[in-house]
Amino acid sequence: MTSHISSALQLPPLQSHTPFSTRHGLLPIPPPNLNGGLRFSAITCASSNGRAPNSAEDGVKEVKRILEEKKRAELAARIASGEFTAQQSSFLGQLRSLVSRLGILGDARDGFLAIPEAKGSMSAVGGQAFFLPLYELFLTYGGIFRLKFGPKSFLIVSDPAIAKHILRDNAKAYSKGILAEILDFVMGKGLIPADGEIWRVRRRAIVPALHRKYVAAMIGLFGQATDRLCKKLDAAASDGEDVEMESLFSRLTLDVIGKAVFNYDFDSVTNDKGIVEAVYTVLRESERRSTSIIPVWNIPIWKDISPRQRKVTAALKLINDVLNDLIARCKRMVEEEELQFHDEYMNEQDPSILHFLLASGDDVSSKQLRDDLMTLLIAGHETSAAVLTWTFYLLSKEPSIMAKLQEEVDSVLGDRFPTIEDMKKLKYTTRVINESLRLYPQPPVLIRRSLDNDVLGKYPIKRGEDIFISVWNLHHCPNHWIDVDKFNPERWPLDGPNPNEVNQNFSYLPFGGGPRKCVGDMFASFENVVAVAMLVRRFNFQLALGAPPVGMTTGATIHTTEGLVMTVTRRTRPPIIPTLDNKLLEVNVEDPVEKASPPVAASKLSNGLLRLRSRYATMLTESIRRFPPDPQSEGGLPLSLRTGHVVSFIHGM
């Protein structure tokens, strides 16, 4: 449900498979050890508990990993050598340098003061996530450079000051550009791809729907949806089956967004309906278009002869039919209800955003409503699913952080569902998600197009420039972060404000920034907190034995290459040991100990037990039967109670 999500939801065609280089900067360092390749996961349960991994298969994977590391190292060396630097004639280069130093022919837009340039190479990256070569180039050459592919070029921005200028200070001078073109087939003029007046009108209509009362009601929805997932995981734990979590997180968040946006129960965690498959067909097509070199879908005859395009067309028709039916049904409900609309209006039976918009008198066509709903559906569930996927991957690698997280959840929630009041109490849980979003930003890139001439840093740019703001680079910049690759939820104080683009000065963009910042940031944050808290309260998660390596690839967000296969086990928490109130068990110390007979001591003790809660009284009474009063004890109390035997007995009950 985030607007920035879809800013990178699709990356321009020529970008996704290309590395490059420019001028100026630091020495390159290799990117993380990650795999590539586009995939979209489906739910699978592969029983591998207690099984040794297939040695031959593991050997193949290890060889593949070594070859990929070698390829990345070679790419880094080629970048450092300047192989990808866009070269110009020595005479022209010297002339530009002279003009720049003398300040003559002062209009830099005539090409005399140029942004450092790089050229693309289709073969250098292979299948790895496109933003990893961009990171190498950033470390090598700095915060802004031009990436060229023949006559086409893109500006790559990794400087927080320039990102702030584009996203906030001069936001009106930039549109969504390529993003809107790619998403038109599915989102039309929805809130995320829309620009100009359409965007302003739709944002003014949608933002009020996300009021505090609505978000508080959604906490209950988050809990119910997560509980359904818990039941599925409980069954897998009983059967000893490993679980592919990425697809399950995607289905969890689809169920949430369906109810939250238009009151439709996909029930995708437990069922495979046609509409669920249609949603994923459309989502996969969006991802393909974002990484395709040639936009063949724009060829008129292609959509009629391509089996994939025919499937996409049929999926879109099914989704549109469902949405149109939901809109018509909701209109009838609004006409019949007697509730008066106000700022925090919410229908208890149907608290959805669709119901709010119709009740508010939002005067738009059904087509515009459909575009808005589809936008929120696609963007809203995709980002949260990715956040949960990478959060649990990180937690599986850091048992101490998982233990601290579980300790907080046990203390705050016990065995109940979270409430809106718990959101402020789950501070460590929130920081875990903050840090997950830093290491794996969703999306890794924001897309803009300049609508007018402007100046970025010291470089003038012209109207029509396509720009990639690399959130990945901002979040991994070694100049802005200590131990940049370390998963450290406490890099921000627990009692401090939540990190955001403002207090981190645009070095951290978990939900974008400026006027087009994600409208659903609070919704998404609470959804993730509830899901993480409920899952870690009931289960332990480990990477499954023999599971494929967890690599990254680029889709609408950062996907895994081969899923996140985990072994899920029920947590066994230690029993609660009662703390005895000394006042309840006081014995008159003036009575001589030697005169206190066992029956008297037992009587005094039983009087104290009557004032305890019944569950503990039963345990203590049984303990006295097993450990009778000792004449040598202080005040006639059992020596065994004083030495801890009774506590040991209670622990074993």
XYZ file of C-alpha atoms in Angstrom:
653
model
C 0.000 0.000 0.000
C 2.908 2.255 -0.458
C 3.362 4.778 -3.160
C 7.115 4.576 -3.221
C 6.849 0.854 -3.681
C 5.714 1.109 -7.122
C 8.138 3.837 -7.816
C 10.513 1.011 -8.211
C 7.842 -1.447 -8.782
C 9.051 -1.625 -12.284
C 12.420 -0.702 -13.533
C 12.893 0.542 -17.039
C 13.601 -2.122 -19.546
C 17.174 -1.402 -20.530
C 18.305 -1.026 -16.933
C 17.875 -4.402 -15.438
C 20.673 -6.410 -17.010
C 23.457 -3.868 -17.316
C 26.568 -2.835 -15.476
C 28.584 0.188 -16.218
C 31.215 2.567 -15.027
C 31.951 6.278 -14.803
C 34.624 8.645 -13.644
C 35.880 9.786 -10.238
C 35.803 8.089 -6.897
C 36.702 5.275 -4.586
C 38.088 1.816 -5.229
C 35.444 -0.800 -5.980
C 34.534 -3.582 -3.588
C 32.731 -6.785 -4.552
C 28.958 -6.864 -3.980
C 27.378 -9.294 -1.498
C 27.526 -13.002 -2.296
C 24.090 -13.260 -3.874
C 22.588 -15.103 -6.771
C 20.406 -13.851 -9.589
C 17.542 -14.911 -11.789
C 13.893 -13.942 -11.883
C 11.340 -16.094 -10.132
C 8.028 -15.913 -8.390
C 7.465 -18.515 -5.745
C 4.571 -20.848 -5.172
C 3.695 -22.559 -1.918
C 5.639 -25.748 -1.493
C 6.317 -28.005 1.451
C 9.327 -30.251 1.033
C 9.956 -32.679 3.825
C 13.660 -32.513 4.583
C 13.677 -32.507 8.374
C 16.289 -34.887 9.673
C 17.534 -35.663 6.188
C 21.058 -35.134 5.005
C 21.293 -32.851 1.981
C 21.979 -34.346 -1.408
C 25.771 -34.188 -1.694
C 25.844 -34.169 -5.503
C 23.267 -31.400 -5.634
C 25.164 -29.413 -3.023
C 28.345 -29.812 -5.029
C 26.672 -28.346 -8.106
C 25.371 -25.422 -6.052
C 28.820 -24.768 -4.606
C 30.418 -24.756 -8.061
C 27.699 -22.391 -9.262
C 28.316 -20.097 -6.301
C 32.090 -20.021 -6.902
C 31.613 -19.231 -10.590
C 29.222 -16.402 -9.777
C 31.658 -14.955 -7.226
C 34.406 -15.097 -9.805
C 32.175 -13.379 -12.348
C 31.363 -10.572 -9.932
C 35.009 -10.101 -9.022
C 35.902 -9.881 -12.710
C 33.157 -7.309 -13.212
C 34.506 -5.209 -10.325
C 37.969 -5.335 -11.850
C 36.631 -4.301 -15.257
C 34.806 -1.365 -13.691
C 37.942 -0.297 -11.861
C 39.938 -0.488 -15.087
C 37.592 2.031 -16.715
C 36.382 -0.406 -19.349
C 32.809 0.860 -19.092
C 33.662 4.545 -18.904
C 32.149 6.462 -21.800
C 35.155 7.806 -23.667
C 35.309 11.012 -25.660
C 37.926 12.398 -27.998
C 40.917 13.838 -26.225
C 40.480 17.209 -27.971
C 36.809 17.491 -26.977
C 37.566 16.381 -23.434
C 40.327 18.978 -23.090
C 38.082 21.676 -24.559
C 35.278 20.909 -22.092
C 37.739 20.893 -19.210
C 39.096 24.289 -20.267
C 35.626 25.784 -20.695
C 34.587 24.454 -17.291
C 37.625 25.987 -15.580
C 37.280 29.352 -17.314
C 33.526 29.538 -16.855
C 32.969 30.765 -20.418
C 30.043 29.790 -22.608
C 28.367 29.540 -19.223
C 25.275 27.513 -20.132
C 26.263 24.024 -18.992
C 23.162 22.622 -20.608
C 24.867 23.044 -23.944
C 26.984 20.065 -22.891
C 30.115 21.781 -21.593
C 29.676 20.674 -17.976
C 28.710 17.031 -18.101
C 27.728 14.484 -15.498
C 30.227 11.587 -15.414
C 29.131 9.000 -17.963
C 29.051 5.223 -18.087
C 28.094 2.832 -20.816
C 26.009 -0.315 -20.402
C 27.189 -3.843 -21.105
C 24.513 -6.465 -21.514
C 26.781 -9.441 -20.899
C 28.616 -8.285 -17.800
C 25.913 -8.762 -15.188
C 24.252 -11.984 -16.232
C 21.320 -12.912 -14.027
C 22.154 -11.037 -10.832
C 19.924 -8.356 -9.324
C 20.392 -5.167 -11.340
C 21.076 -2.914 -8.349
C 24.245 -4.773 -7.298
C 26.386 -3.500 -10.213
C 24.940 -0.045 -9.515
C 26.295 -0.375 -5.976
C 29.762 -1.251 -7.255
C 29.728 1.753 -9.534
C 28.532 4.003 -6.731
C 31.392 2.890 -4.492
C 33.799 3.417 -7.355
C 32.591 6.687 -8.815
C 30.318 8.548 -6.403
C 26.774 9.785 -5.926
C 25.606 10.683 -9.452
C 26.516 9.463 -12.909
C 24.913 8.916 -16.287
C 24.360 5.395 -17.570
C 24.253 5.174 -21.370
C 22.811 2.539 -23.684
C 23.410 3.762 -27.196
C 21.148 6.794 -27.631
C 19.310 6.164 -24.329
C 20.625 7.204 -20.928
C 19.602 7.234 -17.242
C 20.886 9.197 -14.269
C 21.839 7.069 -11.249
C 21.514 8.999 -7.983
C 23.003 7.686 -4.715
C 23.556 11.000 -2.945
C 21.085 11.796 -0.099
C 21.207 15.545 -0.773
C 20.297 15.042 -4.434
C 17.608 12.500 -3.503
C 16.134 15.050 -1.078
C 16.101 17.694 -3.805
C 14.278 15.435 -6.265
C 11.805 13.878 -3.824
C 11.014 16.847 -1.590
C 12.564 20.235 -2.336
C 11.643 20.335 -6.023
C 9.191 17.448 -6.264
C 6.855 19.303 -8.642
C 9.568 19.258 -11.285
C 9.554 15.439 -11.476
C 7.053 12.804 -12.589
C 6.988 8.999 -12.390
C 8.078 8.788 -16.026
C 8.891 5.268 -17.196
C 7.105 3.790 -14.208
C 3.737 5.158 -15.310
C 4.288 3.827 -18.824
C 5.062 0.307 -17.608
C 2.199 0.155 -15.095
C -0.494 1.641 -17.310
C -1.873 -1.760 -18.357
C -2.670 -2.724 -14.763
C -2.888 0.472 -12.672
C -4.063 2.997 -15.241
C -4.256 6.377 -13.505
C -4.092 4.991 -9.986
C -2.441 6.887 -7.154
C 1.068 5.538 -7.701
C 1.607 5.976 -11.457
C -0.586 9.103 -11.775
C 1.019 12.523 -12.110
C -0.050 16.131 -11.991
C -3.609 17.080 -11.137
C -4.910 13.503 -11.209
C -2.402 12.515 -8.530
C -3.239 15.531 -6.355
C -6.982 14.866 -6.521
C -6.673 11.138 -5.827
C -4.254 11.629 -2.940
C -6.612 14.134 -1.292
C -9.392 11.539 -1.588
C -7.474 8.477 -0.369
C -5.315 9.804 2.485
C -8.292 10.632 4.781
C -9.456 7.002 4.505
C -6.333 5.911 6.405
C -7.362 7.665 9.615
C -6.369 6.409 13.063
C -9.679 4.666 13.778
C -9.352 2.732 10.525
C -5.748 1.731 11.264
C -6.755 0.605 14.785
C -9.477 -1.587 13.272
C -6.935 -3.032 10.846
C -4.777 -4.267 13.753
C -7.485 -6.840 14.441
C -7.537 -7.809 10.758
C -3.750 -8.241 10.761
C -4.062 -10.533 13.774
C -6.814 -12.674 12.256
C -4.948 -13.124 8.974
C -1.687 -13.976 10.745
C -3.499 -16.461 12.967
C -4.609 -18.344 9.857
C -0.996 -18.527 8.759
C -0.007 -19.737 12.241
C -2.457 -22.615 11.922
C -0.929 -23.601 8.586
C 2.573 -23.466 10.049
C 1.422 -25.457 13.071
C 0.281 -28.236 10.749
C 3.617 -28.164 8.901
C 5.478 -28.342 12.216
C 3.394 -31.379 13.252
C 4.121 -33.144 9.968
C 7.835 -32.291 10.044
C 7.629 -30.497 6.698
C 9.808 -27.575 5.661
C 7.904 -24.549 4.400
C 8.596 -22.064 1.614
C 7.911 -18.843 3.525
C 8.203 -16.230 0.769
C 5.070 -17.450 -0.999
C 3.201 -17.783 2.288
C 4.058 -14.196 3.245
C 2.813 -13.068 -0.155
C -0.495 -14.827 0.415
C -0.798 -13.487 3.953
C -0.419 -9.893 2.805
C -2.750 -10.461 -0.151
C -5.454 -11.587 2.283
C -4.860 -8.499 4.416
C -4.939 -6.012 1.568
C -8.030 -7.585 -0.002
C -10.080 -7.065 3.165
C -8.540 -3.678 3.970
C -8.982 -2.091 0.552
C -12.281 -3.486 -0.765
C -13.568 -5.972 1.828
C -12.835 -9.064 -0.254
C -11.608 -12.261 1.386
C -9.069 -13.890 -0.920
C -8.395 -16.547 1.748
C -5.269 -17.334 -0.248
C -3.341 -18.756 2.724
C -5.668 -21.753 2.834
C -7.223 -21.831 -0.657
C -6.206 -21.438 -4.290
C -8.971 -19.504 -6.012
C -8.940 -18.387 -9.629
C -8.814 -14.752 -8.586
C -5.639 -15.378 -6.566
C -3.863 -16.863 -9.561
C -5.123 -13.952 -11.690
C -3.568 -11.436 -9.295
C -0.217 -13.211 -9.437
C -0.380 -13.505 -13.221
C -0.755 -9.735 -13.486
C 1.971 -9.126 -10.921
C 4.426 -11.398 -12.725
C 3.671 -9.609 -15.993
C 4.458 -6.267 -14.346
C 7.795 -7.669 -13.248
C 8.592 -9.061 -16.693
C 7.842 -5.731 -18.312
C 10.111 -3.980 -15.862
C 13.069 -6.105 -16.941
C 12.368 -6.617 -20.661
C 14.669 -5.039 -23.222
C 12.086 -4.821 -25.999
C 8.481 -3.824 -25.129
C 6.866 -6.411 -27.404
C 3.536 -5.969 -25.553
C 3.119 -2.664 -27.392
C 2.935 -4.476 -30.725
C -0.838 -4.570 -31.479
C -0.962 -8.121 -32.847
C 1.299 -9.528 -30.127
C -1.346 -9.606 -27.404
C -3.513 -11.749 -29.668
C -0.895 -14.313 -30.684
C 1.222 -14.588 -27.514
C -0.073 -17.261 -25.081
C 1.356 -15.311 -22.157
C -0.319 -12.071 -23.200
C -3.630 -13.859 -23.712
C -3.334 -15.242 -20.188
C -2.595 -11.754 -18.843
C -5.610 -10.334 -20.675
C -7.872 -13.033 -19.227
C -6.467 -12.445 -15.719
C -7.071 -8.703 -15.981
C -10.644 -9.311 -17.117
C -11.325 -11.578 -14.138
C -9.860 -9.061 -11.675
C -11.764 -6.177 -13.255
C -15.009 -8.142 -13.122
C -14.509 -8.842 -9.411
C -13.609 -5.217 -8.668
C -16.553 -3.876 -10.644
C -18.884 -6.208 -8.756
C -17.413 -5.104 -5.408
C -17.792 -1.425 -6.354
C -21.439 -1.918 -7.365
C -22.186 -3.899 -4.195
C -20.550 -1.293 -1.977
C -22.468 1.529 -3.682
C -25.719 -0.191 -2.822
C -24.618 -0.639 0.783
C -23.700 3.040 1.099
C -27.056 4.115 -0.331
C -28.932 2.000 2.206
C -26.945 2.875 5.340
C -27.973 5.675 7.706
C -24.519 6.568 9.025
C -23.521 10.201 8.641
C -20.120 10.770 7.065
C -17.430 12.458 9.184
C -13.627 12.671 9.385
C -13.181 9.263 11.035
C -16.151 7.608 9.380
C -15.970 3.817 9.332
C -18.611 1.199 8.676
C -18.178 -1.573 11.257
C -19.362 -4.299 8.850
C -17.226 -2.985 6.006
C -14.369 -0.742 7.158
C -12.636 -0.875 3.758
C -11.086 2.054 1.906
C -13.566 1.496 -0.927
C -16.493 1.985 1.463
C -14.939 5.182 2.848
C -14.397 6.630 -0.627
C -17.974 5.943 -1.736
C -19.470 7.199 1.533
C -17.422 10.397 1.269
C -19.161 11.253 -1.974
C -15.957 10.837 -3.962
C -17.208 11.779 -7.409
C -15.108 9.647 -9.714
C -15.819 7.094 -12.375
C -15.825 3.386 -11.667
C -12.746 3.203 -13.911
C -10.832 5.596 -11.639
C -11.945 3.678 -8.550
C -10.830 0.469 -10.193
C -7.411 1.990 -10.959
C -7.027 3.155 -7.359
C -8.043 -0.206 -5.916
C -5.787 -2.164 -8.252
C -2.867 0.113 -7.399
C -3.341 -0.386 -3.653
C -3.829 -4.125 -4.123
C -0.674 -4.740 -6.152
C 1.633 -2.344 -4.334
C 0.284 -2.897 -0.836
C 0.694 -6.628 -0.580
C 3.902 -6.972 -2.564
C 6.039 -4.715 -0.363
C 4.908 -6.092 2.990
C 5.497 -9.644 1.772
C 9.057 -8.744 0.801
C 9.699 -7.042 4.157
C 8.538 -10.137 6.047
C 10.575 -12.457 3.835
C 13.870 -10.677 4.401
C 13.146 -9.985 8.074
C 12.790 -13.696 8.784
C 15.843 -14.470 6.678
C 17.867 -12.034 8.790
C 16.440 -13.378 12.051
C 17.345 -16.933 11.072
C 20.975 -15.826 10.792
C 21.063 -14.080 14.187
C 19.722 -16.286 17.033
C 20.569 -13.707 19.705
C 18.414 -11.083 18.001
C 15.589 -13.596 17.606
C 15.829 -14.455 21.315
C 15.628 -10.797 22.332
C 12.706 -10.269 19.988
C 10.829 -13.232 21.435
C 11.513 -12.030 24.946
C 9.884 -8.680 24.189
C 6.890 -10.271 22.472
C 6.329 -12.686 25.370
C 6.473 -9.823 27.840
C 4.149 -7.477 25.954
C 1.609 -9.862 24.421
C 1.593 -13.053 26.416
C -0.959 -15.249 24.631
C -3.284 -12.596 23.230
C -3.628 -10.828 19.876
C -1.865 -7.455 19.510
C -3.837 -4.209 19.858
C -3.175 -0.657 18.726
C -1.840 0.125 22.218
C 0.815 -2.590 21.829
C 2.375 -0.922 18.807
C 4.211 1.590 21.004
C 5.312 -1.136 23.417
C 6.820 -3.440 20.791
C 9.865 -1.224 20.404
C 12.461 -3.865 19.628
C 10.103 -5.541 17.148
C 9.745 -2.226 15.350
C 13.516 -1.743 15.248
C 13.966 -5.208 13.762
C 11.711 -4.172 10.885
C 13.409 -0.763 10.576
C 16.758 -2.481 10.161
C 15.388 -5.102 7.774
C 14.156 -2.263 5.555
C 17.588 -0.670 5.661
C 19.371 -3.828 4.537
C 16.676 -4.866 2.046
C 14.819 -1.701 0.946
C 11.469 -2.248 -0.735
C 11.811 -1.105 -3.457
C 15.569 -0.861 -4.068
C 15.150 1.984 -6.581
C 12.772 4.949 -7.009
C 12.053 6.224 -10.504
C 11.500 9.805 -11.639
C 11.586 11.884 -14.850
C 12.482 15.569 -14.942
C 9.692 17.832 -16.201
C 11.956 20.867 -16.515
C 15.593 21.866 -16.520
C 17.153 21.587 -13.066
C 20.475 21.329 -11.231
C 21.406 18.175 -9.318
C 24.361 18.869 -7.068
C 26.736 20.755 -9.330
C 25.376 19.269 -12.555
C 22.650 20.861 -14.677
C 20.157 18.469 -16.247
C 17.616 18.899 -19.002
C 13.923 18.214 -19.156
C 13.077 14.577 -19.912
C 15.911 12.939 -17.955
C 15.016 9.502 -16.574
C 16.397 9.131 -13.053
C 16.940 6.150 -10.758
C 17.340 7.026 -7.089
C 19.132 3.986 -5.674
C 17.651 3.396 -2.235
C 19.864 0.319 -1.984
C 22.974 2.480 -2.345
C 21.709 5.059 0.158
C 21.009 2.326 2.719
C 24.397 0.650 2.206
C 26.622 3.703 1.964
C 29.686 3.114 4.199
C 29.995 6.873 4.732
C 26.583 7.073 6.397
C 26.345 3.806 8.336
C 28.570 2.098 10.899
C 29.022 -1.624 10.202
C 26.937 -1.136 7.098
C 26.361 -4.846 6.380
C 25.580 -5.814 9.984
C 22.010 -6.580 11.042
C 21.783 -4.355 14.104
C 18.251 -3.338 15.164
C 19.682 -1.209 17.973
C 21.602 1.146 15.708
C 18.658 3.418 16.537
C 17.813 3.908 20.264
C 14.711 1.995 21.351
C 13.315 5.042 23.135
C 14.075 7.409 20.258
C 11.871 8.372 17.313
C 11.313 5.913 14.514
C 13.954 6.436 11.811
C 12.575 8.068 8.669
C 13.719 10.161 5.751
C 13.532 13.403 7.757
C 15.503 12.511 10.887
C 17.994 10.503 8.798
C 18.375 13.353 6.265
C 17.347 11.197 3.293
C 20.035 8.583 3.906
C 17.196 6.231 4.880
C 14.070 6.000 2.734
C 11.920 3.131 4.031
C 8.775 4.698 2.550
C 10.137 7.254 0.120
C 9.991 10.940 0.951
C 8.439 14.266 0.085
C 4.869 14.812 -1.178
C 4.783 11.399 -2.842
C 5.861 9.485 0.229
C 3.927 6.265 0.788
C 0.394 7.020 2.004
C 0.196 3.677 3.804
C 3.415 3.822 5.829
C 1.651 3.434 9.208
C -0.606 0.695 7.832
C 2.368 -1.248 6.452
C 4.483 -0.760 9.581
C 1.768 -2.047 11.910
C 0.971 -4.940 9.574
C 4.597 -6.069 9.708
C 4.885 -5.602 13.476
C 1.751 -7.681 14.125
C 2.832 -10.470 11.769
C 6.376 -10.698 13.134
C 5.217 -10.594 16.768
C 2.577 -13.289 16.377
C 4.817 -15.613 14.383
C 7.889 -15.467 16.615
C 5.702 -15.839 19.707
C 4.574 -19.278 18.552
C 7.410 -20.602 16.392
C 11.142 -20.826 15.873
C 12.418 -20.398 12.319
C 15.594 -21.806 10.808
C 16.859 -22.145 7.259
C 16.027 -25.685 6.225
C 18.759 -28.269 5.882
C 19.671 -28.624 2.214
C 17.566 -25.597 1.197
C 18.723 -23.643 -1.871
C 20.922 -20.634 -1.116
C 18.970 -17.436 -0.510
C 19.919 -15.034 -3.277
C 18.357 -11.832 -4.545
C 16.622 -10.954 -7.763
C 14.611 -7.953 -8.816
C 10.875 -7.913 -9.395
C 8.381 -5.423 -8.079
C 10.512 -5.605 -4.942
C 13.541 -7.686 -3.958
C 12.614 -11.351 -4.339
C 14.622 -14.401 -3.415
C 15.963 -16.413 -6.319
C 14.723 -19.809 -5.155
C 12.429 -19.127 -2.228
C 12.971 -18.977 1.527
C 12.680 -22.596 2.656
C 12.576 -22.823 6.445
C 12.134 -25.383 9.166
C 9.404 -24.183 11.511
C 9.107 -25.629 15.012
C 6.789 -24.805 17.874
C 8.336 -22.848 20.676
C 8.610 -24.523 24.071
C 8.536 -21.804 26.665
C 9.523 -22.497 30.281
C 6.613 -22.639 32.742
C 5.804 -19.586 34.818
C 7.223 -19.984 38.341
C 5.076 -18.282 40.980
C 6.707 -15.678 43.197
C 5.634 -16.208 46.799
C 4.610 -13.111 48.695
C 6.517 -13.217 51.980
C 3.743 -11.332 53.728
C 1.298 -14.075 52.982
C 3.579 -16.663 54.525
C 4.714 -14.698 57.600
C 5.018 -16.635 60.830
C 5.092 -14.959 64.235
C 8.777 -15.033 65.037
C 8.022 -14.507 68.741
C 6.703 -18.064 68.942
C 9.558 -20.342 69.988
C 10.553 -22.477 67.068
C 10.985 -25.511 69.236
C 7.344 -25.238 70.372
C 5.963 -25.164 66.870
C 4.627 -28.595 66.171
C 4.237 -29.791 62.575
C 0.421 -29.450 62.676
C 0.677 -25.825 63.850
C 3.197 -24.938 61.152
C 1.058 -26.632 58.519
C -1.988 -24.733 59.746
C -0.217 -21.396 59.481
C 1.019 -22.252 56.030
C -2.432 -23.352 54.861
C -3.925 -20.058 56.052
C -1.439 -18.246 53.831
C -2.243 -20.486 50.882
C -5.899 -19.512 51.015
C -4.881 -15.995 50.034
C -2.999 -17.107 46.918
C -4.555 -17.661 43.514
C -6.166 -21.068 43.288
C -3.814 -22.444 40.635
C -0.749 -21.848 42.761
C -2.505 -23.004 45.948
C -2.986 -26.444 44.451
C 0.687 -26.744 43.582
C 1.907 -25.599 46.978
C -0.466 -27.872 48.868
C 0.839 -30.834 46.940
C 4.391 -29.706 47.644
C 3.725 -29.693 51.407
C 2.401 -33.227 51.181
C 5.635 -34.331 49.541
C 7.895 -32.156 51.688
C 6.385 -32.060 55.234
C 7.260 -29.311 57.738
C 10.664 -29.647 59.292
C 11.060 -28.923 63.033
C 14.541 -27.563 62.277
C 13.192 -24.972 59.823
C 12.893 -21.252 60.499
C 9.448 -20.270 61.816
C 8.101 -23.762 61.329
C 8.254 -23.495 57.507
C 9.444 -26.484 55.537
C 13.199 -26.556 55.116
C 12.579 -27.878 51.608
C 10.679 -24.694 50.680
C 13.568 -22.584 51.945
C 16.102 -24.596 49.927
C 14.142 -24.579 46.669
C 12.887 -28.174 46.479
C 9.278 -27.101 46.297
C 10.070 -24.718 43.451
C 11.779 -27.570 41.632
C 8.715 -29.711 42.187
C 6.360 -27.016 40.872
C 8.578 -26.567 37.805
C 8.131 -30.248 37.009
C 4.326 -30.276 37.349
